Short mmCIF file of C-alpha atoms in Angstrom, two decimals:
data_model
loop_
_atom_site.label_atom_id
_atom_site.label_comp_id
_atom_site.label_asym_id
_atom_site.label_seq_id
_atom_site.Cartn_x
_atom_site.Cartn_y
_atom_site.Cartn_z
CA LEU O 1 89.27 116.58 108.50
CA GLY O 2 87.92 119.15 110.97
CA VAL O 3 84.34 119.39 108.98
CA GLU O 4 80.97 118.62 110.26
CA GLU O 5 79.51 117.31 107.22
CA LEU O 6 81.91 115.68 104.39
CA LYS O 7 81.21 116.50 101.05
CA MET O 8 82.21 115.07 97.80
CA HIS O 9 85.33 116.71 97.32
CA ASP O 10 86.53 115.92 100.74
CA ILE O 11 86.77 112.50 99.79
CA TYR O 12 89.93 113.76 97.73
CA VAL O 13 92.03 114.84 100.69
CA PRO O 14 94.49 112.22 101.87
CA LEU O 15 94.04 111.41 105.46
CA VAL O 16 97.39 110.66 105.96
CA ASP O 17 100.60 112.51 104.86
CA ILE O 18 102.35 111.22 102.03
CA PRO O 19 105.90 110.13 103.23
CA LYS O 20 108.76 110.86 101.29
CA LYS O 21 110.64 107.79 99.82
CA THR O 22 112.62 107.60 96.46
CA ILE O 23 112.64 104.21 94.81
CA PRO O 24 114.89 103.72 91.93
CA PHE O 25 113.48 102.09 89.01
CA GLU O 26 115.85 99.13 89.77
CA GLU O 27 114.38 98.77 93.32
CA ALA O 28 110.95 98.77 92.03
CA ILE O 29 111.73 95.84 89.83
CA ASN O 30 112.85 94.08 92.84
CA ILE O 31 109.85 95.12 94.91
CA MET O 32 107.66 94.09 92.11
CA GLU O 33 109.28 90.63 91.89
CA LYS O 34 108.80 89.74 95.62
CA ALA O 35 105.00 91.33 95.42
CA LEU O 36 104.25 89.20 92.62
CA ALA O 37 105.45 86.12 94.02
CA PRO O 38 102.00 84.41 94.90
CA LEU O 39 101.47 84.30 90.99
CA GLY O 40 104.39 81.80 90.62
CA LYS O 41 108.08 81.60 89.21
CA GLU O 42 107.53 81.61 85.67
CA TYR O 43 105.18 84.82 86.10
CA THR O 44 107.63 86.72 87.69
CA GLU O 45 110.44 85.65 86.00
CA GLN O 46 108.82 86.82 82.65
CA ALA O 47 107.77 90.04 84.12
CA VAL O 48 111.30 90.74 85.36
CA SER O 49 112.77 89.70 82.08
CA GLY O 50 110.65 92.05 80.53
CA ALA O 51 111.08 94.95 82.48
CA LYS O 52 115.00 94.69 81.92
CA SER O 53 114.70 93.59 78.36
CA GLY O 54 113.60 96.61 76.79
CA TRP O 55 109.82 96.19 77.17
CA ILE O 56 109.32 99.45 79.21
CA ASP O 57 110.27 103.15 77.94
CA VAL O 58 110.99 104.03 81.77
CA TYR O 59 111.57 107.81 82.01
CA GLU O 60 109.96 111.17 80.91
CA ASN O 61 111.46 112.51 77.81
CA GLU O 62 110.77 115.60 75.60
CA GLY O 63 107.87 114.94 73.45
CA LYS O 64 106.85 111.75 75.28
CA ARG O 65 103.07 111.69 75.73
CA SER O 66 101.98 111.72 79.54
CA GLY O 67 100.76 108.96 81.61
CA ALA O 68 101.45 105.03 81.33
CA TYR O 69 99.89 102.42 79.31
CA SER O 70 100.86 99.11 77.90
CA PHE O 71 100.37 98.22 74.22
CA GLY O 72 101.72 96.09 71.41
CA SER O 73 100.74 94.09 68.41
CA TYR O 74 99.87 90.17 68.58
CA ASP O 75 103.20 89.92 67.09
CA SER O 76 105.15 92.00 69.34
CA TYR O 77 106.17 92.00 73.06
CA PRO O 78 103.47 93.96 74.91
CA TYR O 79 105.53 97.13 75.42
CA ILE O 80 104.95 99.60 78.35
CA LEU O 81 105.15 103.50 78.36
CA LEU O 82 106.16 104.88 81.56
CA ASN O 83 107.07 108.38 83.14
CA TYR O 84 109.00 106.95 85.88
CA SER O 85 109.76 109.46 88.73
CA ASP O 86 110.73 107.15 91.74
CA THR O 87 108.01 107.55 93.58
CA LEU O 88 105.77 104.81 95.44
CA LYS O 89 102.83 105.55 93.16
CA ASP O 90 105.40 104.92 89.93
CA VAL O 91 105.89 101.60 91.50
CA PHE O 92 102.05 100.91 91.60
CA THR O 93 101.97 102.32 87.92
CA LEU O 94 104.68 99.73 87.03
CA VAL O 95 103.02 96.77 88.61
CA HIS O 96 99.66 97.76 87.04
CA GLU O 97 101.03 98.43 83.49
CA MET O 98 103.11 94.87 84.01
CA GLY O 99 99.77 93.09 84.52
CA HIS O 100 98.13 94.34 81.49
CA SER O 101 101.35 93.35 79.55
CA MET O 102 101.64 89.93 81.35
CA HIS O 103 97.98 89.52 80.46
CA SER O 104 98.86 90.29 76.68
CA TYR O 105 102.10 88.13 76.72
CA TYR O 106 100.22 84.92 77.96
CA THR O 107 97.18 85.52 75.34
CA ARG O 108 99.81 86.14 72.44
CA LYS O 109 101.59 82.77 73.60
CA THR O 110 98.47 80.70 74.12
CA GLN O 111 95.74 81.75 71.79
CA PRO O 112 95.47 82.36 68.28
CA PHE O 113 94.97 85.85 66.76
CA THR O 114 91.14 84.97 66.57
CA TYR O 115 90.67 84.38 70.08
CA GLY O 116 93.23 87.26 71.59
CA SER O 117 90.62 89.96 72.08
CA HIS O 118 89.44 90.78 75.27
CA SER O 119 87.28 93.73 77.17
CA ILE O 120 88.50 96.60 79.03
CA PHE O 121 87.04 94.86 81.99
CA THR O 122 88.70 91.44 81.63
CA ALA O 123 92.08 93.57 81.01
CA GLU O 124 91.79 95.59 84.22
CA VAL O 125 91.48 92.31 86.25
CA ALA O 126 95.23 91.42 85.62
CA SER O 127 96.43 94.73 86.55
CA THR O 128 94.48 95.42 89.57
CA VAL O 129 95.20 92.12 90.98
CA ASN O 130 98.72 92.79 90.54
CA GLU O 131 98.22 96.05 92.50
CA SER O 132 96.33 94.17 95.20
CA LEU O 133 99.59 91.67 95.82
CA LEU O 134 101.83 94.83 95.82
CA MET O 135 99.82 96.36 98.53
CA GLN O 136 99.58 93.23 100.37
CA TYR O 137 103.45 92.92 100.12
CA LEU O 138 104.14 96.50 100.99
CA ILE O 139 101.63 96.42 104.15
CA ASP O 140 103.19 93.11 105.41
CA ASN O 141 106.62 94.20 104.97
CA GLU O 142 106.26 97.86 106.31
CA ALA O 143 107.62 98.49 110.14
CA ASP O 144 107.22 102.34 109.83
CA LEU O 145 103.54 102.98 111.30
CA GLN O 146 103.01 106.04 109.33
CA MET O 147 103.80 104.64 106.23
CA LYS O 148 101.49 101.79 106.69
CA LYS O 149 98.89 104.20 107.65
CA TYR O 150 99.64 105.86 104.50
CA LEU O 151 99.08 102.50 102.51
CA ILE O 152 96.10 101.79 104.03
CA ASN O 153 94.77 105.04 102.91
CA TYR O 154 96.06 104.50 99.73
CA HIS O 155 94.44 101.33 99.09
CA ILE O 156 90.99 102.50 100.27
CA GLU O 157 91.36 105.16 97.62
CA GLU O 158 92.56 103.25 94.66
CA PHE O 159 89.71 100.60 95.75
CA ARG O 160 87.41 103.49 95.64
CA THR O 161 88.28 104.92 92.33
CA THR O 162 88.65 101.72 90.79
CA LEU O 163 85.20 100.19 91.98
CA PHE O 164 83.13 103.24 91.35
CA ARG O 165 84.94 105.55 89.07
CA GLN O 166 86.29 103.21 86.35
CA THR O 167 83.33 100.93 86.64
#
């Protein structure tokens, strides 16, 4: 960064420029399916099916809340609210929120309501595992050195914010 001493605010400056890349939602679903393959065919088929069958309110709309989250009731599908805008960060958000939704899906499928509750910490395990699998997939399959540098920097940043800020 060209400074002699790093200050706390310096850690928010990206070390690598963000490459311009447009990723349409359908492509994001394909990336998600490949990245989450280590979790098994049943998991990926259900995640893709959910993404394509109405679990997700994908795009920003007038009056729609900002951000992204997964929600639902015990007798509904785990719905996801996104504000997808074709960026790599949006792919990570999709995969993260799908981790929450798949956690909810399997909980509701296998546990009675009485045992269906979980802590926020537990909920974040499913979503961050999904993100880690996505990152590994992207790094393993990226040929462009600049993009690979960006991904590694992004991974370090996400690790720092998840581990230190969220906990």
